[in-house]
Short mmCIF file of C-alpha atoms and ligand atoms in Angstrom, two decimals:
data_model
loop_
_atom_site.label_atom_id
_atom_site.label_comp_id
_atom_site.label_asym_id
_atom_site.label_seq_id
_atom_site.Cartn_x
_atom_site.Cartn_y
_atom_site.Cartn_z
CA MET M 1 -12.94 -35.88 12.74
CA LYS M 2 -9.92 -33.96 13.83
CA LEU M 3 -9.27 -30.72 11.97
CA LYS M 4 -5.85 -30.67 10.39
CA TYR M 5 -3.47 -27.81 11.06
CA SER M 6 -3.25 -27.00 7.36
CA ALA M 7 -7.03 -26.69 7.14
CA ILE M 8 -7.21 -24.46 10.20
CA ARG M 9 -4.40 -22.37 8.80
CA LYS M 10 -6.23 -21.92 5.55
CA TYR M 11 -9.34 -20.66 7.34
CA VAL M 12 -7.32 -18.28 9.48
CA LEU M 13 -5.54 -16.94 6.39
CA ILE M 14 -8.82 -16.44 4.56
CA GLY M 15 -10.30 -14.87 7.68
CA ALA M 16 -7.44 -12.37 7.83
CA ALA M 17 -7.94 -11.29 4.22
CA VAL M 18 -11.73 -11.13 4.64
CA SER M 19 -11.52 -9.00 7.76
CA VAL M 20 -9.27 -6.50 6.03
CA MET M 21 -11.81 -6.23 3.22
CA ALA M 22 -14.73 -6.06 5.64
CA ALA M 23 -13.01 -3.23 7.44
CA THR M 24 -12.76 -1.54 4.06
CA ALA M 25 -16.39 -1.95 3.17
CA GLY M 26 -17.45 -0.75 6.61
CA ASN M 27 -15.02 2.17 6.57
CA THR M 28 -13.57 1.21 9.92
CA ILE M 29 -10.12 1.99 11.13
CA PRO M 30 -7.74 -1.00 10.86
CA GLY M 31 -6.85 -0.70 7.20
CA THR M 32 -4.41 -3.04 5.55
CA PHE M 33 -1.35 -4.72 7.04
CA CYS M 34 0.77 -1.82 5.78
CA ASN M 35 -0.25 0.08 8.85
CA ILE M 36 1.75 -2.25 11.11
CA CYS M 37 4.46 -3.14 8.61
CA PRO M 38 7.91 -2.67 10.14
CA VAL M 39 9.60 -2.66 6.73
CA GLY M 40 7.31 0.13 5.50
CA PHE M 41 8.09 1.98 8.71
CA LEU M 42 11.85 1.75 8.12
CA GLU M 43 11.48 2.68 4.46
CA VAL M 44 9.43 5.79 5.18
CA SER M 45 11.85 6.81 7.92
CA ALA M 46 14.75 6.45 5.49
CA ALA M 47 13.05 8.08 2.50
CA SER M 48 11.62 11.06 4.37
CA ARG M 49 14.38 11.31 7.00
CA SER M 50 11.72 11.54 9.67
CA ILE M 51 9.82 9.05 11.78
CA PRO M 52 6.14 8.32 11.06
CA TRP M 53 5.04 8.41 14.70
CA LYS M 54 1.47 7.41 14.00
CA MET M 55 2.69 4.04 12.79
CA ALA M 56 5.20 3.55 15.58
CA ALA M 57 2.83 2.18 18.23
CA TRP M 58 1.35 -0.43 15.88
CA VAL M 59 4.71 -1.46 14.54
CA PHE M 60 6.12 -1.77 18.04
CA ALA M 61 3.18 -3.88 19.23
CA GLY M 62 3.59 -6.14 16.21
CA LEU M 63 7.28 -6.59 16.86
CA ILE M 64 6.65 -7.49 20.52
CA ALA M 65 4.46 -10.34 19.29
CA VAL M 66 7.19 -11.34 16.86
CA TYR M 67 9.71 -11.35 19.70
CA PHE M 68 7.71 -14.08 21.42
CA PHE M 69 6.15 -15.92 18.50
CA GLY M 70 8.64 -15.38 15.69
CA ARG M 71 7.37 -15.42 12.13
CA PHE M 72 3.84 -16.51 13.08
CA PHE M 73 2.51 -13.72 10.88
CA CYS M 74 4.03 -15.43 7.85
CA GLY M 75 2.33 -18.72 8.53
CA TRP M 76 -1.02 -17.52 9.78
CA PHE M 77 -1.88 -14.03 8.52
CA CYS M 78 0.15 -13.08 5.49
CA SER M 79 -1.83 -12.82 2.26
CA THR M 80 1.12 -14.30 0.42
CA SER M 81 0.80 -17.48 2.44
CA LEU M 82 -2.83 -17.54 1.42
CA VAL M 83 -1.95 -17.17 -2.24
CA ARG M 84 0.57 -19.99 -1.96
CA LYS M 85 -1.80 -22.24 -0.12
CA CYS M 86 -4.53 -21.69 -2.66
CA SER M 87 -2.20 -22.09 -5.62
CA GLY M 88 -0.42 -25.09 -4.13
CA SER M 89 2.94 -23.33 -4.39
CA ARG M 90 5.45 -24.40 -1.76
CA CYS M 91 8.91 -23.23 -0.84
CA PRO M 92 11.18 -26.07 -1.86
CA SER M 93 13.68 -27.05 0.82
CA THR M 94 17.18 -25.81 0.25
CA GLU M 95 20.55 -26.15 1.86
CA ASN M 96 21.82 -23.23 -0.17
CA ILE M 97 23.74 -20.95 2.15
CA TYR M 98 23.27 -17.83 -0.04
CA MET M 99 19.52 -18.26 -0.10
CA ARG M 100 19.66 -18.16 3.63
CA TYR M 101 21.13 -14.68 3.77
CA LEU M 102 19.43 -13.18 0.73
CA PRO M 103 16.37 -11.93 2.68
CA TYR M 104 18.62 -9.91 5.00
CA LEU M 105 20.34 -8.42 1.98
CA VAL M 106 16.98 -7.54 0.43
CA LEU M 107 15.94 -5.92 3.70
CA GLY M 108 19.10 -3.84 3.83
CA LEU M 109 18.81 -2.85 0.18
CA SER M 110 15.15 -1.86 0.59
CA VAL M 111 16.03 0.61 3.31
CA VAL M 112 19.18 1.94 1.64
CA LEU M 113 17.49 2.36 -1.75
CA SER M 114 14.51 4.07 -0.11
CA PHE M 115 16.95 6.52 1.42
CA PHE M 116 18.59 7.38 -1.89
CA LEU M 117 15.60 7.17 -4.22
CA LYS M 118 13.39 8.95 -1.68
CA PHE M 119 10.36 6.72 -1.79
CA PRO M 120 9.49 3.41 -0.10
CA VAL M 121 10.97 1.07 -2.67
CA PHE M 122 9.96 -2.39 -1.51
CA CYS M 123 6.32 -1.34 -1.17
CA LEU M 124 6.20 -1.24 -4.97
CA PHE M 125 6.80 -4.95 -5.25
CA CYS M 126 5.39 -6.13 -1.96
CA PRO M 127 3.03 -9.01 -2.71
CA ILE M 128 0.99 -8.20 0.39
CA GLY M 129 0.42 -4.63 -0.73
CA LEU M 130 -0.32 -5.77 -4.26
CA PHE M 131 -2.76 -8.39 -3.02
CA PHE M 132 -4.88 -5.82 -1.23
CA GLY M 133 -4.34 -3.35 -4.05
CA PHE M 134 -5.86 -5.95 -6.32
CA LEU M 135 -8.83 -6.56 -4.03
CA PHE M 136 -9.44 -2.81 -3.92
CA ALA M 137 -9.32 -2.70 -7.70
CA VAL M 138 -11.99 -5.41 -7.81
CA PHE M 139 -13.97 -3.44 -5.26
CA LYS M 140 -13.65 -0.34 -7.40
CA LEU M 141 -14.89 -2.30 -10.38
CA PHE M 142 -18.16 -2.83 -8.56
CA ALA M 143 -18.31 0.48 -6.71
CA VAL M 144 -17.76 2.83 -9.65
CA GLN M 145 -17.68 0.45 -12.60
CA GLU M 146 -14.20 1.49 -13.48
CA ALA M 147 -11.78 -1.15 -14.65
CA GLY M 148 -8.08 -0.44 -14.36
CA LEU M 149 -4.95 -2.11 -15.61
CA THR M 150 -4.36 -2.95 -11.97
CA LEU M 151 -6.79 -5.80 -12.38
CA ILE M 152 -4.40 -7.55 -14.72
CA VAL M 153 -1.00 -6.29 -13.65
CA PHE M 154 -1.18 -7.01 -9.92
CA PRO M 155 -2.13 -10.67 -10.15
CA VAL M 156 0.58 -11.16 -12.74
CA VAL M 157 3.24 -9.63 -10.49
CA ILE M 158 2.07 -11.63 -7.48
CA ALA M 159 2.04 -14.82 -9.52
CA ALA M 160 5.55 -14.12 -10.76
CA GLU M 161 6.75 -13.47 -7.25
CA VAL M 162 5.25 -16.30 -5.30
CA ILE M 163 4.26 -18.98 -7.77
CA LEU M 164 7.10 -18.91 -10.28
CA PHE M 165 9.73 -17.77 -7.81
CA LYS M 166 8.83 -20.38 -5.27
CA ARG M 167 11.33 -19.32 -2.66
CA TRP M 168 9.89 -15.87 -2.06
CA CYS M 169 9.06 -16.43 1.62
CA SER M 170 12.14 -18.33 2.66
CA GLY M 171 14.63 -16.77 0.29
CA PHE M 172 13.61 -13.20 -0.50
CA CYS M 173 10.97 -11.51 1.64
CA PRO M 174 12.48 -8.64 3.70
CA ILE M 175 9.49 -8.61 6.04
CA GLY M 176 10.18 -12.20 7.01
CA ALA M 177 13.84 -11.24 7.38
CA LEU M 178 13.05 -8.43 9.79
CA PHE M 179 10.84 -10.78 11.81
CA SER M 180 13.73 -13.25 11.91
CA LEU M 181 16.05 -10.60 13.27
CA VAL M 182 13.62 -9.62 16.00
CA SER M 183 12.87 -13.19 16.99
CA LYS M 184 16.60 -13.82 17.36
CA ILE M 185 16.70 -11.47 20.35
CA PRO M 186 17.05 -13.82 23.35
CA GLY M 187 14.09 -14.38 25.66
CA PRO M 188 11.08 -16.65 26.05
CA LYS M 189 10.12 -18.17 22.68
CA PHE M 190 6.96 -19.99 21.68
CA ARG M 191 7.48 -22.38 18.77
CA PRO M 192 6.73 -25.97 17.85
CA ALA M 193 9.14 -28.44 19.46
CA VAL M 194 9.86 -32.14 19.19
CA ASN M 195 9.08 -34.57 21.98
CA ARG M 196 12.20 -36.74 21.87
CA SER M 197 10.73 -39.64 23.78
CA THR M 198 8.19 -40.36 21.04
CA CYS M 199 10.20 -39.13 18.02
CA ILE M 200 11.51 -41.99 15.86
CA LEU M 201 14.96 -40.39 15.81
CA GLY M 202 15.08 -40.37 19.61
CA ASN M 203 14.42 -44.10 19.56
CA GLY M 204 17.23 -45.04 17.20
CA GLY M 205 15.18 -45.13 13.99
CA THR M 206 15.49 -43.00 10.85
CA CYS M 207 12.93 -40.40 9.75
CA SER M 208 13.17 -37.09 7.97
CA VAL M 209 9.52 -36.28 7.38
CA CYS M 210 9.48 -33.02 9.36
CA LYS M 211 12.66 -31.77 7.74
CA GLU M 212 11.33 -32.50 4.26
CA THR M 213 7.94 -30.88 4.79
CA CYS M 214 9.31 -27.69 6.29
CA PRO M 215 8.93 -24.84 3.78
CA GLU M 216 11.64 -22.92 5.62
CA SER M 217 14.14 -25.79 5.58
CA VAL M 218 14.27 -25.86 9.36
CA LYS M 219 15.60 -29.07 10.88
CA ILE M 220 13.31 -29.02 13.84
CA THR M 221 14.79 -32.24 15.31
CA ASP M 222 18.18 -30.55 15.63
CA GLY M 223 16.73 -27.88 17.90
CA GLY M 224 18.61 -24.61 18.25
CA GLY M 225 18.67 -21.18 16.68
CA ASP M 226 17.30 -22.13 13.28
CA ILE M 227 13.87 -22.70 14.75
CA THR M 228 13.81 -19.35 16.53
CA GLU M 229 15.04 -17.58 13.42
CA LYS M 230 13.08 -19.16 10.60
CA CYS M 231 10.15 -21.21 11.86
CA THR M 232 6.79 -19.68 10.92
CA SER M 233 4.83 -21.96 13.24
CA CYS M 234 2.94 -23.21 10.23
CA MET M 235 2.71 -26.63 11.88
CA GLU M 236 3.08 -28.47 8.57
CA CYS M 237 5.70 -30.66 10.25
CA ALA M 238 3.44 -31.41 13.20
CA GLU M 239 0.70 -32.46 10.83
CA LYS M 240 2.95 -34.79 8.85
CA CYS M 241 4.87 -36.31 11.76
CA PRO M 242 3.98 -40.03 11.81
CA THR M 243 4.25 -40.27 15.59
CA GLY M 244 2.65 -36.92 16.42
CA SER M 245 5.74 -35.81 18.30
CA ILE M 246 5.68 -32.13 17.39
CA LYS M 247 3.70 -29.77 19.58
CA PHE M 248 3.51 -26.01 19.96
CA ARG M 249 5.02 -24.98 23.27
CA LYS M 250 7.41 -22.69 25.07
CA MET C 1 26.08 -9.75 -24.69
CA LYS C 2 28.32 -10.22 -21.72
CA TYR C 3 28.95 -7.79 -18.91
CA SER C 4 31.88 -7.83 -16.58
CA ARG C 5 30.93 -7.33 -12.98
CA ARG C 6 32.29 -3.81 -12.91
CA GLU C 7 30.33 -2.81 -16.00
CA PHE C 8 27.23 -4.29 -14.51
CA ASN C 9 27.65 -2.36 -11.27
CA LYS C 10 28.21 0.82 -13.24
CA LEU C 11 25.05 0.18 -15.19
CA MET C 12 23.04 -0.35 -12.02
CA VAL C 13 24.32 2.81 -10.39
CA LEU C 14 23.73 4.81 -13.56
CA SER C 15 20.19 3.60 -13.98
CA LEU C 16 19.41 4.33 -10.34
CA VAL C 17 20.82 7.84 -10.63
CA THR C 18 18.91 8.62 -13.83
CA PHE C 19 15.78 7.19 -12.29
CA SER C 20 16.01 9.37 -9.22
CA THR C 21 16.98 12.56 -11.04
CA SER C 22 14.36 12.19 -13.76
CA GLU C 23 11.74 11.75 -11.06
CA ALA C 24 13.00 14.53 -8.84
CA SER C 25 13.37 17.16 -11.53
CA GLU C 26 9.64 17.47 -12.02
CA GLY C 27 8.58 20.57 -10.08
CA GLY C 28 5.12 21.63 -8.95
CA ARG C 29 2.23 19.34 -8.37
CA SER C 30 0.62 17.54 -11.23
CA PHE C 31 -1.74 15.14 -9.50
CA LEU C 32 -4.78 15.92 -7.41
CA ARG C 33 -3.88 14.44 -4.05
CA PRO C 34 -6.28 13.84 -1.15
CA PRO C 35 -6.89 16.61 1.44
CA GLY C 36 -3.90 17.42 3.62
CA ALA C 37 -1.32 16.01 1.19
CA LEU C 38 2.25 17.23 1.47
CA GLY C 39 3.97 18.68 -1.59
CA GLU C 40 4.37 16.04 -4.30
CA GLU C 41 7.98 15.24 -3.54
CA ARG C 42 7.52 14.92 0.22
CA PHE C 43 4.30 13.07 -0.39
CA LEU C 44 6.03 10.39 -2.42
CA GLU C 45 8.68 9.99 0.27
CA LYS C 46 6.06 9.20 2.84
CA CYS C 47 3.15 7.44 1.17
CA ILE C 48 3.40 3.67 1.59
CA ARG C 49 0.40 3.04 -0.65
CA CYS C 50 -1.48 1.48 2.22
CA GLN C 51 -4.80 2.57 0.70
CA ARG C 52 -6.27 3.63 4.01
CA CYS C 53 -7.31 7.01 2.68
CA ILE C 54 -8.93 5.27 -0.26
CA GLN C 55 -10.78 2.86 2.00
CA VAL C 56 -12.05 5.42 4.41
CA CYS C 57 -13.47 7.99 1.96
CA PRO C 58 -17.27 7.80 2.25
CA LYS C 59 -17.73 9.63 -1.06
CA ARG C 60 -15.30 7.31 -2.88
CA VAL C 61 -13.41 10.05 -4.65
CA ILE C 62 -9.92 8.72 -3.90
CA PHE C 63 -8.40 6.12 -6.19
CA PRO C 64 -5.07 4.36 -6.49
CA LEU C 65 -3.06 5.74 -9.38
CA SER C 66 -2.53 3.30 -12.20
CA PHE C 67 0.97 2.00 -12.82
CA ALA C 68 0.73 3.67 -16.23
CA GLU C 69 1.53 6.97 -14.46
CA GLY C 70 4.99 5.74 -13.60
CA ILE C 71 6.18 3.05 -11.31
CA LYS C 72 7.12 5.48 -8.56
CA ARG C 73 3.55 6.76 -8.30
CA MET C 74 1.80 3.46 -8.82
CA ASN C 75 -0.93 2.89 -6.25
CA THR C 76 -0.53 6.27 -4.58
CA PRO C 77 -3.89 7.96 -3.97
CA VAL C 78 -5.36 10.54 -6.33
CA VAL C 79 -8.68 12.32 -6.27
CA SER C 80 -11.14 12.07 -9.15
CA PHE C 81 -14.49 13.84 -9.35
CA ARG C 82 -15.97 11.88 -12.19
CA LYS C 83 -18.52 10.09 -10.06
CA SER C 84 -18.62 11.96 -6.80
CA TYR C 85 -17.35 14.95 -4.81
CA CYS C 86 -15.60 15.58 -1.51
CA ASN C 87 -17.91 16.45 1.39
CA SER C 88 -15.12 17.67 3.70
CA CYS C 89 -15.50 14.78 6.11
CA LEU C 90 -11.72 15.03 6.69
CA LYS C 91 -11.41 11.31 7.41
CA CYS C 92 -8.70 10.67 4.83
CA SER C 93 -6.39 13.27 6.28
CA LEU C 94 -6.86 11.80 9.76
CA VAL C 95 -6.23 8.12 8.99
CA CYS C 96 -2.98 8.40 7.07
CA PRO C 97 -0.44 6.51 9.18
CA THR C 98 2.69 7.98 7.63
CA GLY C 99 1.95 11.68 7.60
CA ALA C 100 1.83 11.81 3.81
CA LEU C 101 -1.53 13.42 4.52
CA LEU C 102 -1.62 15.78 7.48
CA PRO C 103 -4.83 16.55 9.38
CA VAL C 104 -6.77 19.51 7.98
CA THR C 105 -9.92 21.31 9.04
CA GLU C 106 -12.94 22.25 6.92
CA ALA C 107 -11.45 25.71 6.60
CA THR C 108 -7.98 24.61 5.55
CA LEU C 109 -8.98 21.66 3.36
CA ASP C 110 -7.51 22.36 -0.05
CA ILE C 111 -7.51 19.67 -2.72
CA GLY C 112 -6.86 22.07 -5.55
CA ALA C 113 -8.66 24.89 -7.31
CA ALA C 114 -11.38 24.81 -9.95
CA VAL C 115 -10.45 26.15 -13.37
CA ILE C 116 -12.90 27.12 -16.12
CA ILE C 117 -12.16 25.31 -19.37
CA GLU C 118 -13.21 28.05 -21.74
CA LYS C 119 -13.60 25.91 -24.81
CA ASP C 120 -15.92 23.49 -23.06
CA CYS C 121 -17.88 25.77 -20.72
CA VAL C 122 -21.23 26.46 -22.42
CA ALA C 123 -21.69 29.76 -20.59
CA TRP C 124 -18.64 31.15 -22.34
CA ASP C 125 -20.45 31.88 -25.58
CA TRP C 126 -24.03 31.24 -24.59
CA VAL C 127 -25.65 33.03 -21.70
CA GLY C 128 -27.70 30.81 -19.46
CA CYS C 129 -25.79 28.11 -17.64
CA THR C 130 -25.19 28.89 -13.98
CA VAL C 131 -24.93 25.37 -12.59
CA CYS C 132 -21.45 25.68 -11.08
CA VAL C 133 -22.21 29.07 -9.59
CA ASP C 134 -25.36 27.72 -7.95
CA GLU C 135 -23.81 24.49 -6.73
CA CYS C 136 -20.59 25.81 -5.21
CA PRO C 137 -20.87 25.53 -1.42
CA GLU C 138 -18.02 27.97 -0.94
CA LYS C 139 -19.54 30.63 -3.21
CA ALA C 140 -16.20 30.68 -4.97
CA ILE C 141 -17.62 31.25 -8.46
CA TYR C 142 -19.24 34.48 -9.63
CA LEU C 143 -20.62 35.58 -13.01
CA ASP C 144 -18.83 38.40 -14.77
CA GLU C 145 -20.54 41.09 -16.86
CA HIS C 146 -20.87 38.63 -19.80
CA LYS C 147 -22.50 36.08 -17.47
CA ARG C 148 -19.43 33.89 -17.67
CA PRO C 149 -18.35 32.01 -14.55
CA VAL C 150 -15.12 33.09 -12.85
CA VAL C 151 -13.47 31.16 -10.02
CA GLU C 152 -11.91 32.89 -7.04
CA PRO C 153 -9.23 30.38 -6.14
CA GLU C 154 -8.69 31.78 -2.65
CA LYS C 155 -12.26 30.72 -1.79
CA CYS C 156 -12.23 27.36 -3.59
CA ASN C 157 -11.38 24.21 -1.64
CA GLY C 158 -11.41 21.89 -4.63
CA CYS C 159 -14.43 19.91 -3.47
CA GLY C 160 -15.34 19.03 -7.05
CA ILE C 161 -19.08 19.67 -6.86
CA CYS C 162 -18.87 22.10 -9.76
CA GLU C 163 -16.94 19.58 -11.88
CA LEU C 164 -19.36 16.81 -11.01
CA LYS C 165 -22.48 18.87 -11.76
CA CYS C 166 -21.26 20.74 -14.85
CA PRO C 167 -23.69 19.76 -17.65
CA SER C 168 -21.56 20.89 -20.61
CA THR C 169 -21.30 17.52 -22.34
CA SER C 170 -25.01 16.83 -22.20
CA ILE C 171 -25.92 20.33 -23.39
CA ARG C 172 -23.48 20.50 -26.24
CA LYS C 173 -22.18 17.67 -28.39
CA SER C 174 -18.97 19.51 -29.29
CA ALA C 175 -17.88 19.86 -25.66
CA LYS C 176 -14.93 17.53 -25.12
CA GLY C 177 -15.31 17.48 -21.37
CA LYS C 178 -16.53 19.36 -18.35
CA GLY C 179 -16.48 23.14 -18.52
CA ILE C 180 -14.87 23.34 -15.09
CA LEU C 181 -12.19 21.08 -13.67
CA VAL C 182 -10.48 20.95 -10.31
CA LYS C 183 -6.74 21.09 -10.85
CA PRO C 184 -3.74 21.14 -8.56
CA ARG C 185 -2.85 24.71 -7.71
CA GLN C 186 -0.13 25.82 -10.05
CA ALA C 187 2.61 28.23 -9.08
CA GLY C 188 1.08 31.71 -9.17
CA THR C 189 -2.42 30.59 -8.14
CA LEU C 190 -3.52 32.03 -4.83
CA PRO C 191 -3.72 29.52 -1.97
CA ARG C 192 -7.02 28.97 -0.22
CA ASP C 193 -7.83 31.57 2.40
CA PRO C 194 -9.34 29.80 5.44
CA SER C 195 -10.99 32.99 6.69
CA LEU C 196 -13.27 32.99 3.63
CA HIS C 197 -14.68 29.54 4.48
CA LYS C 198 -18.48 29.27 4.31
CA LYS C 199 -19.90 27.24 7.20
CA ARG C 200 -22.31 24.52 6.13
CA ASP C 201 -24.66 22.43 8.17
CA THR C 202 -25.37 19.76 5.58
CA LYS C 203 -22.82 17.18 4.55
S1 SF4 Q 1 8.04 -14.30 4.31
FE1 SF4 Q 1 7.05 -12.41 3.68
S2 SF4 Q 1 5.69 -12.95 2.05
FE2 SF4 Q 1 6.30 -14.85 3.08
S3 SF4 Q 1 4.78 -15.23 4.54
FE3 SF4 Q 1 6.32 -14.06 5.60
S4 SF4 Q 1 5.72 -11.89 5.37
FE4 SF4 Q 1 4.54 -13.11 3.92
S1 SF4 Q 2 9.64 -26.21 11.65
FE1 SF4 Q 2 7.55 -26.96 11.31
S2 SF4 Q 2 6.24 -25.27 11.99
FE2 SF4 Q 2 8.31 -24.41 11.72
S3 SF4 Q 2 8.28 -23.59 9.63
FE3 SF4 Q 2 9.10 -25.70 9.52
S4 SF4 Q 2 7.31 -26.96 9.08
FE4 SF4 Q 2 6.53 -24.97 9.78
S1 SF4 Q 3 -12.38 14.67 3.12
FE1 SF4 Q 3 -13.19 14.37 1.06
S2 SF4 Q 3 -11.67 13.11 0.02
FE2 SF4 Q 3 -11.26 12.96 2.22
S3 SF4 Q 3 -12.37 11.13 2.89
FE3 SF4 Q 3 -13.74 12.87 3.20
S4 SF4 Q 3 -14.95 13.01 1.31
FE4 SF4 Q 3 -13.19 11.69 0.87
S1 SF4 Q 4 -3.26 6.77 3.90
FE1 SF4 Q 4 -1.36 7.92 3.60
S2 SF4 Q 4 0.25 6.38 3.30
FE2 SF4 Q 4 -1.73 5.36 3.01
S3 SF4 Q 4 -2.11 5.47 0.79
FE3 SF4 Q 4 -3.14 7.24 1.71
S4 SF4 Q 4 -1.61 8.88 1.60
FE4 SF4 Q 4 -0.51 6.95 1.26
S1 SF4 Q 5 -14.34 22.94 -6.42
FE1 SF4 Q 5 -15.93 23.20 -4.90
S2 SF4 Q 5 -15.35 25.07 -3.82
FE2 SF4 Q 5 -14.16 25.04 -5.73
S3 SF4 Q 5 -15.39 26.21 -7.18
FE3 SF4 Q 5 -15.94 24.06 -7.44
S4 SF4 Q 5 -17.74 23.79 -6.13
FE4 SF4 Q 5 -16.72 25.66 -5.48
#
């Protein structure tokens, strides 16, 4: 039996969350994703008018990976993707032009508001931060038998953000937006691509399976900048493609 | 009710301004922050609520603040000595990625200062309890001529052992809480003097 991409992705996503928690229990260094978060980095720089140098190396390394692989973090490591996968929530496709630019606006606002309000604003709502905050609250429940409101509030906020507001990842998340900006910088890019000789469209037929499955509304058969900018390498399209024409490559 | 766009914008700006001023006007420090924390205002500018300090603490004395304490402070780390105390391992101050906590040494570690709560301390009107005096690793508490404990804040590092060990509530039913509590240093309280640090070999 061949393992499906979506199944592999689920295990990787779970693995990512589990390793963060294992690191916690074992008191080892990595900590949560916040440590490498480029949005957090910008927010702190803006709010405190100084650069958090200790974060800089991690953030830079992360962004180098993004430069080559685009939003792979979104598809394969982000806890929000895990929540969506487990809850069955999907970003509905959209042609809406405003939705397309909203994440960049949110990114800009997060940094500007952090500057004026003098604290990292987006971190308050960040579903990734809240996810791990929630796991820590559960942990605390067992470690010191202390229940907090956190146990109720965090899951509610996350649910509101990613389950009710289905377009969080494609239409709101400033982290995804920053990744998009970095992956737009020209250079070698590794993303899924269509093999035109086997694709139904390349042979005069009609098919729109990949376009419809894509949670980021990328038309992968059209090629071009959209893929570099938005594709999360989730491989949902590759899995659904009836002729198996989509492969991950340079 | 209907808003015109201009009114709406005005409302947004106003609410943001009131939010920031109401938060900024609060002087002094009112929460016990982990070792090495910057002043409250600078601390809030830098802390991204990554929880690393919380994760790394082997004594589990650092907790994320509940959102009930205000949305701006939600999830930022605070220290609580209800179940444990700080053993000066210094790990929290070293792992903070943003510099909201700066590295400290055993001699400069300063979480806050212990304060005797006179109405709850049993030694205040009953000679006999010397638990905090005996437990304090910094020898920061002495007994005065009435055998009442007195804290010397310049020696105290806020480790919380006294608060943790204080038996007031089990000795006396009327005691509302511990007879000694570690509190953030208020304006006017002496800072810790590193030269008075007592070296320890046990952790
Ligand atoms: S867009 Fe944001 S929330 Fe969605 S997967 Fe990417 S980082 Fe996570
Ligand atoms: S193009 Fe394919 S791999 Fe990329 S985001 Fe869309 S469905 Fe996922
Ligand atoms: S120095 Fe104290 S508060 Fe900080 S991690 Fe060590 S025991 Fe915990
Ligand atoms: S390690 Fe630093 S940035 Fe992270 S929660 Fe603690 S104080 Fe805040
Ligand atoms: S907090 Fe620690 S150092 Fe301060 S008086 Fe209590 S036991 Fe002593």
